[in-house]
Amino acid sequence: MEARSTDSEPHLLAGQRALITGAGSGIGRAVAEAFANAGASVLIDYPGNREKADRVAANIVEAGGRASVVRADISREQDVGAMFAAARDRYGGIDILVNNAGIQKDAPIQDMSLADWQAVIDVNLTGQFLCARAAVREFLRQGMTRNSRAAGKIIFISSVHELIPWAGHANYAASKGGVMMLVKTLAQELARHRIRVNSIAPGAIETLINEAARDTAVEREKLLELIPYGRVGEPADIGRAAVWLASDQSDYMTGATLYIDGGMLLYPGFIGNG
Ligand code: BGC
């Protein structure tokens, strides 16, 4: 993890409290680290493996930041309630929710079990709804704080697959399409409360979720054909953008999606064709 910044870089999230779901690894972890680096107190949610989450928190604390962990399966209403109660106990509430936790369970539609369909929808869509609802209740309870120009901020971590159809991943693509409309609707609904709702839609980022697609040199080559910028993204690419999107620097922005994908959405199949 990067050392806490000591240079002239402003601490964009100083005094703010952030809950990041699925932050034991991957994009969630990078967001937690970048937020802590920007001065936020972070609450790191993990669904199962406490060790990894503890390590993320320990690194942040060692670097001079404030972090603690909480276990919650975000698809369970009770767990989400307990997670927000923990945020209240430890930090007195939250200013930012990063709705990051997500899973993939891929199969051709004819082989996709109802359980795998349901599991993905439960975490990626229903889980994001449950956390957003709890965060909004918290923001409304708190009212305006001195920490930010907004009364609260929610960042959804979606995917380029909110737009790009994805054969063999019907449950995942459908969940992300749902997230896209959830973001826009909540942004429209909550702007009058000065709650900002935005999303980040990453392309291929080096995390566990797409490890198999990068296994061999051939697989990696195939993946790179989809990325005009010529590299797979790093979790920190998302962390940096999330800091800005959660900060007052983007205060006039709501209902927007930042596509961070090395150009994956630019129809790379047309390069040299058509
Ligand atoms: C998926 C990854 C995939 C990327 C680009 C993400 O949403 O989780 O597995 O590599 O989209 O296709």
Short mmCIF file of C-alpha atoms and ligand atoms in Angstrom, two decimals:
data_model
loop_
_atom_site.label_atom_id
_atom_site.label_comp_id
_atom_site.label_asym_id
_atom_site.label_seq_id
_atom_site.Cartn_x
_atom_site.Cartn_y
_atom_site.Cartn_z
CA MET A 1 0.00 0.00 0.00
CA GLU A 2 1.13 3.54 -0.72
CA ALA A 3 2.41 5.54 2.22
CA ARG A 4 0.06 8.17 3.56
CA SER A 5 0.74 11.27 1.51
CA THR A 6 3.02 13.73 3.21
CA ASP A 7 3.54 16.02 0.21
CA SER A 8 1.40 18.98 -0.76
CA GLU A 9 -1.40 16.78 -2.15
CA PRO A 10 -4.58 17.91 -0.39
CA HIS A 11 -6.38 15.36 1.75
CA LEU A 12 -9.53 15.38 -0.31
CA LEU A 13 -11.48 13.25 2.16
CA ALA A 14 -10.20 14.66 5.44
CA GLY A 15 -12.65 14.09 8.30
CA GLN A 16 -14.93 11.85 6.24
CA ARG A 17 -16.10 8.36 7.15
CA ALA A 18 -16.45 5.76 4.43
CA LEU A 19 -17.88 2.26 4.30
CA ILE A 20 -16.51 0.11 1.49
CA THR A 21 -18.13 -3.24 0.81
CA GLY A 22 -16.04 -6.19 -0.34
CA ALA A 23 -12.85 -4.39 0.63
CA GLY A 24 -10.67 -7.35 1.61
CA SER A 25 -9.19 -7.55 -1.88
CA GLY A 26 -9.25 -6.19 -5.41
CA ILE A 27 -10.98 -2.93 -6.25
CA GLY A 28 -12.54 -2.58 -2.79
CA ARG A 29 -9.16 -2.86 -1.15
CA ALA A 30 -7.63 -0.27 -3.48
CA VAL A 31 -10.50 2.12 -2.78
CA ALA A 32 -10.09 1.65 0.99
CA GLU A 33 -6.35 2.36 0.72
CA ALA A 34 -6.81 5.40 -1.50
CA PHE A 35 -9.54 6.78 0.76
CA ALA A 36 -7.40 6.34 3.88
CA ASN A 37 -4.54 8.00 2.05
CA ALA A 38 -6.87 10.92 1.30
CA GLY A 39 -7.70 11.31 4.99
CA ALA A 40 -10.92 9.28 5.37
CA SER A 41 -11.67 6.85 8.20
CA VAL A 42 -12.58 3.61 6.48
CA LEU A 43 -14.77 0.69 7.47
CA ILE A 44 -13.79 -2.40 5.53
CA ASP A 45 -16.55 -4.93 4.92
CA TYR A 46 -15.68 -8.55 4.12
CA PRO A 47 -18.10 -11.41 3.50
CA GLY A 48 -16.03 -14.35 4.76
CA ASN A 49 -12.25 -14.18 4.88
CA ARG A 50 -11.43 -11.99 7.87
CA GLU A 51 -7.67 -12.41 7.55
CA LYS A 52 -7.41 -10.48 4.29
CA ALA A 53 -9.60 -7.65 5.58
CA ASP A 54 -7.56 -7.45 8.78
CA ARG A 55 -4.38 -7.14 6.74
CA VAL A 56 -5.84 -4.26 4.70
CA ALA A 57 -6.87 -2.48 7.89
CA ALA A 58 -3.51 -3.13 9.59
CA ASN A 59 -1.60 -1.69 6.62
CA ILE A 60 -3.72 1.44 6.69
CA VAL A 61 -3.30 1.90 10.43
CA GLU A 62 0.42 1.31 10.15
CA ALA A 63 0.62 4.07 7.55
CA GLY A 64 -1.09 6.46 9.96
CA GLY A 65 -4.68 6.07 8.76
CA ARG A 66 -7.88 5.00 10.50
CA ALA A 67 -9.52 1.70 9.57
CA SER A 68 -11.55 -1.10 11.04
CA VAL A 69 -13.26 -4.21 9.67
CA VAL A 70 -16.80 -5.53 9.77
CA ARG A 71 -18.24 -8.82 8.51
CA ALA A 72 -21.38 -8.66 6.41
CA ASP A 73 -22.89 -10.61 3.56
CA ILE A 74 -24.51 -7.66 1.82
CA SER A 75 -27.26 -9.83 0.31
CA ARG A 76 -28.66 -10.35 3.84
CA GLU A 77 -30.79 -7.56 5.23
CA GLN A 78 -29.81 -8.36 8.82
CA ASP A 79 -26.09 -8.30 8.07
CA VAL A 80 -26.44 -4.93 6.36
CA GLY A 81 -28.31 -3.55 9.38
CA ALA A 82 -25.57 -4.77 11.70
CA MET A 83 -22.86 -3.32 9.44
CA PHE A 84 -24.39 0.16 9.54
CA ALA A 85 -24.89 -0.14 13.31
CA ALA A 86 -21.16 -0.87 13.56
CA ALA A 87 -20.42 2.24 11.48
CA ARG A 88 -22.52 4.29 13.89
CA ASP A 89 -20.84 2.77 16.97
CA ARG A 90 -17.31 3.19 15.72
CA TYR A 91 -17.41 6.39 13.67
CA GLY A 92 -20.73 8.01 14.64
CA GLY A 93 -22.10 7.40 11.12
CA ILE A 94 -20.85 7.59 7.53
CA ASP A 95 -20.41 10.19 4.81
CA ILE A 96 -19.59 7.87 1.91
CA LEU A 97 -20.74 4.42 0.85
CA VAL A 98 -18.78 2.58 -1.82
CA ASN A 99 -21.07 -0.16 -3.03
CA ASN A 100 -18.33 -2.39 -4.35
CA ALA A 101 -18.95 -6.04 -3.41
CA GLY A 102 -19.78 -8.15 -6.44
CA ILE A 103 -19.46 -11.72 -7.70
CA GLN A 104 -19.44 -13.65 -10.97
CA LYS A 105 -20.82 -17.17 -11.55
CA ASP A 106 -20.51 -17.78 -15.26
CA ALA A 107 -22.27 -20.39 -17.38
CA PRO A 108 -23.99 -20.69 -20.75
CA ILE A 109 -27.68 -19.94 -20.18
CA GLN A 110 -28.74 -23.55 -20.84
CA ASP A 111 -26.50 -24.67 -17.98
CA MET A 112 -27.03 -21.78 -15.58
CA SER A 113 -28.61 -22.97 -12.36
CA LEU A 114 -31.27 -20.91 -10.67
CA ALA A 115 -28.98 -20.85 -7.61
CA ASP A 116 -26.17 -19.23 -9.63
CA TRP A 117 -28.55 -16.76 -11.27
CA GLN A 118 -29.97 -15.85 -7.87
CA ALA A 119 -26.62 -15.62 -6.06
CA VAL A 120 -25.30 -13.05 -8.52
CA ILE A 121 -28.48 -10.97 -8.51
CA ASP A 122 -28.61 -11.19 -4.69
CA VAL A 123 -25.12 -9.74 -4.19
CA ASN A 124 -24.63 -7.48 -7.22
CA LEU A 125 -28.09 -5.91 -7.34
CA THR A 126 -30.13 -6.64 -4.19
CA GLY A 127 -27.05 -6.23 -2.00
CA GLN A 128 -26.29 -2.86 -3.56
CA PHE A 129 -29.92 -1.84 -3.02
CA LEU A 130 -29.81 -2.89 0.66
CA CYS A 131 -26.59 -0.98 1.33
CA ALA A 132 -27.76 2.11 -0.57
CA ARG A 133 -31.04 2.13 1.35
CA ALA A 134 -29.24 1.85 4.69
CA ALA A 135 -26.79 4.60 3.70
CA VAL A 136 -29.60 6.94 2.65
CA ARG A 137 -31.38 6.37 5.96
CA GLU A 138 -28.12 7.21 7.73
CA PHE A 139 -27.52 10.35 5.63
CA LEU A 140 -31.07 11.59 6.27
CA ARG A 141 -30.69 10.90 10.00
CA GLN A 142 -27.40 12.82 10.12
CA GLY A 143 -28.48 15.78 7.99
CA MET A 144 -25.76 18.09 6.71
CA THR A 145 -22.43 17.64 8.44
CA ARG A 146 -19.39 19.88 8.37
CA ASN A 147 -17.40 17.28 6.48
CA SER A 148 -18.66 17.87 2.93
CA ARG A 149 -20.82 20.06 0.71
CA ALA A 150 -23.15 17.07 0.20
CA ALA A 151 -25.26 15.33 2.83
CA GLY A 152 -23.87 12.01 1.66
CA LYS A 153 -22.31 10.26 -1.30
CA ILE A 154 -22.83 6.82 -2.76
CA ILE A 155 -20.51 5.35 -5.35
CA PHE A 156 -21.65 2.18 -7.03
CA ILE A 157 -19.01 -0.02 -8.59
CA SER A 158 -20.72 -1.26 -11.73
CA SER A 159 -19.00 -2.62 -14.85
CA VAL A 160 -18.62 -1.96 -18.55
CA HIS A 161 -21.13 -4.82 -18.73
CA GLU A 162 -23.89 -2.46 -17.70
CA LEU A 163 -23.63 -1.58 -21.41
CA ILE A 164 -21.71 -4.38 -23.14
CA PRO A 165 -23.70 -7.62 -23.53
CA TRP A 166 -21.64 -10.58 -22.31
CA ALA A 167 -22.30 -14.08 -23.65
CA GLY A 168 -21.97 -16.73 -20.97
CA HIS A 169 -22.49 -14.18 -18.20
CA ALA A 170 -26.24 -13.48 -18.36
CA ASN A 171 -26.65 -13.19 -14.60
CA TYR A 172 -23.71 -10.80 -14.23
CA ALA A 173 -24.60 -8.57 -17.18
CA ALA A 174 -28.24 -8.43 -16.10
CA SER A 175 -27.20 -7.45 -12.56
CA LYS A 176 -24.99 -4.63 -13.87
CA GLY A 177 -27.69 -3.39 -16.27
CA GLY A 178 -29.91 -3.21 -13.19
CA VAL A 179 -27.26 -1.31 -11.26
CA MET A 180 -27.06 1.29 -14.05
CA MET A 181 -30.75 2.13 -13.71
CA LEU A 182 -30.61 1.93 -9.91
CA VAL A 183 -27.86 4.57 -9.91
CA LYS A 184 -29.71 6.95 -12.21
CA THR A 185 -33.01 6.55 -10.39
CA LEU A 186 -31.51 7.06 -6.94
CA ALA A 187 -29.57 10.07 -8.18
CA GLN A 188 -32.78 11.63 -9.49
CA GLU A 189 -34.66 10.76 -6.30
CA LEU A 190 -32.05 11.92 -3.81
CA ALA A 191 -30.57 15.08 -5.33
CA ARG A 192 -33.03 17.28 -3.44
CA HIS A 193 -31.61 15.87 -0.20
CA ARG A 194 -28.11 16.77 -1.42
CA ILE A 195 -27.19 13.12 -1.60
CA ARG A 196 -24.99 12.40 -4.60
CA VAL A 197 -25.18 9.04 -6.34
CA ASN A 198 -22.63 8.16 -9.01
CA SER A 199 -20.93 5.08 -10.32
CA ILE A 200 -17.68 3.77 -11.65
CA ALA A 201 -17.85 1.16 -14.39
CA PRO A 202 -14.48 -0.60 -14.62
CA GLY A 203 -13.32 -2.68 -17.55
CA ALA A 204 -10.78 -5.45 -17.02
CA ILE A 205 -8.88 -4.82 -13.79
CA GLU A 206 -6.30 -7.23 -12.31
CA THR A 207 -8.36 -8.79 -9.53
CA LEU A 208 -9.43 -12.29 -8.48
CA ILE A 209 -12.73 -12.00 -10.36
CA ASN A 210 -11.08 -12.29 -13.80
CA GLU A 211 -7.97 -14.28 -12.87
CA ALA A 212 -8.99 -17.13 -15.18
CA ALA A 213 -9.20 -14.77 -18.17
CA ARG A 214 -5.53 -13.85 -17.62
CA ASP A 215 -4.20 -17.31 -16.75
CA THR A 216 -2.13 -18.05 -19.82
CA ALA A 217 -0.26 -15.85 -22.29
CA VAL A 218 -2.88 -16.73 -24.93
CA GLU A 219 -5.77 -15.76 -22.65
CA ARG A 220 -4.05 -12.49 -21.75
CA GLU A 221 -3.47 -11.70 -25.44
CA LYS A 222 -7.16 -12.31 -26.15
CA LEU A 223 -8.12 -10.00 -23.30
CA LEU A 224 -5.73 -7.28 -24.49
CA GLU A 225 -7.39 -7.32 -27.92
CA LEU A 226 -10.41 -5.86 -26.15
CA ILE A 227 -8.42 -3.02 -24.56
CA PRO A 228 -7.19 -0.35 -27.01
CA TYR A 229 -5.02 1.23 -24.32
CA GLY A 230 -2.95 -1.94 -24.26
CA ARG A 231 -2.86 -2.86 -20.61
CA VAL A 232 -5.08 -4.46 -18.03
CA GLY A 233 -6.16 -1.97 -15.37
CA GLU A 234 -4.82 -1.91 -11.83
CA PRO A 235 -7.08 -1.63 -8.79
CA ALA A 236 -5.37 1.68 -7.96
CA ASP A 237 -6.69 3.12 -11.26
CA ILE A 238 -10.14 2.80 -9.72
CA GLY A 239 -9.06 3.89 -6.22
CA ARG A 240 -7.80 7.25 -7.46
CA ALA A 241 -10.98 8.00 -9.39
CA ALA A 242 -13.15 6.98 -6.45
CA VAL A 243 -11.39 9.51 -4.19
CA TRP A 244 -12.20 12.32 -6.60
CA LEU A 245 -15.78 11.13 -7.11
CA ALA A 246 -16.36 11.00 -3.35
CA SER A 247 -14.78 14.39 -2.71
CA ASP A 248 -16.15 17.91 -2.97
CA GLN A 249 -14.09 18.28 -6.16
CA SER A 250 -16.99 16.56 -7.93
CA ASP A 251 -19.74 18.20 -5.87
CA TYR A 252 -21.90 19.17 -8.87
CA MET A 253 -21.88 15.63 -10.22
CA THR A 254 -24.70 13.20 -9.63
CA GLY A 255 -26.18 10.37 -11.70
CA ALA A 256 -22.94 10.05 -13.65
CA THR A 257 -20.86 7.03 -14.52
CA LEU A 258 -17.10 7.08 -14.97
CA TYR A 259 -16.12 4.35 -17.42
CA ILE A 260 -12.57 3.37 -16.56
CA ASP A 261 -11.73 0.69 -19.07
CA GLY A 262 -8.71 1.53 -21.25
CA GLY A 263 -11.13 2.08 -24.11
CA MET A 264 -12.98 -1.24 -23.91
CA LEU A 265 -16.23 0.56 -24.69
CA LEU A 266 -14.86 2.00 -27.94
CA TYR A 267 -15.82 -1.00 -30.11
CA PRO A 268 -12.22 -2.26 -30.39
CA GLY A 269 -13.40 -4.94 -32.87
CA PHE A 270 -13.62 -2.11 -35.43
CA ILE A 271 -9.92 -1.31 -35.26
CA GLY A 272 -8.67 -2.20 -38.74
CA ASN A 273 -12.10 -3.63 -39.70
CA GLY A 274 -15.41 -2.49 -41.15
C1 BGC B 1 -15.71 -8.35 -14.93
C2 BGC B 1 -14.37 -8.88 -15.33
C3 BGC B 1 -14.08 -8.55 -16.78
C4 BGC B 1 -14.36 -7.10 -17.09
C5 BGC B 1 -14.24 -6.79 -18.57
C6 BGC B 1 -15.79 -6.90 -15.25
O1 BGC B 1 -16.99 -6.37 -14.83
O2 BGC B 1 -15.92 -8.59 -13.54
O3 BGC B 1 -14.32 -10.28 -15.12
O4 BGC B 1 -12.74 -8.85 -17.08
O5 BGC B 1 -15.64 -6.74 -16.64
O6 BGC B 1 -14.92 -7.70 -19.38
#
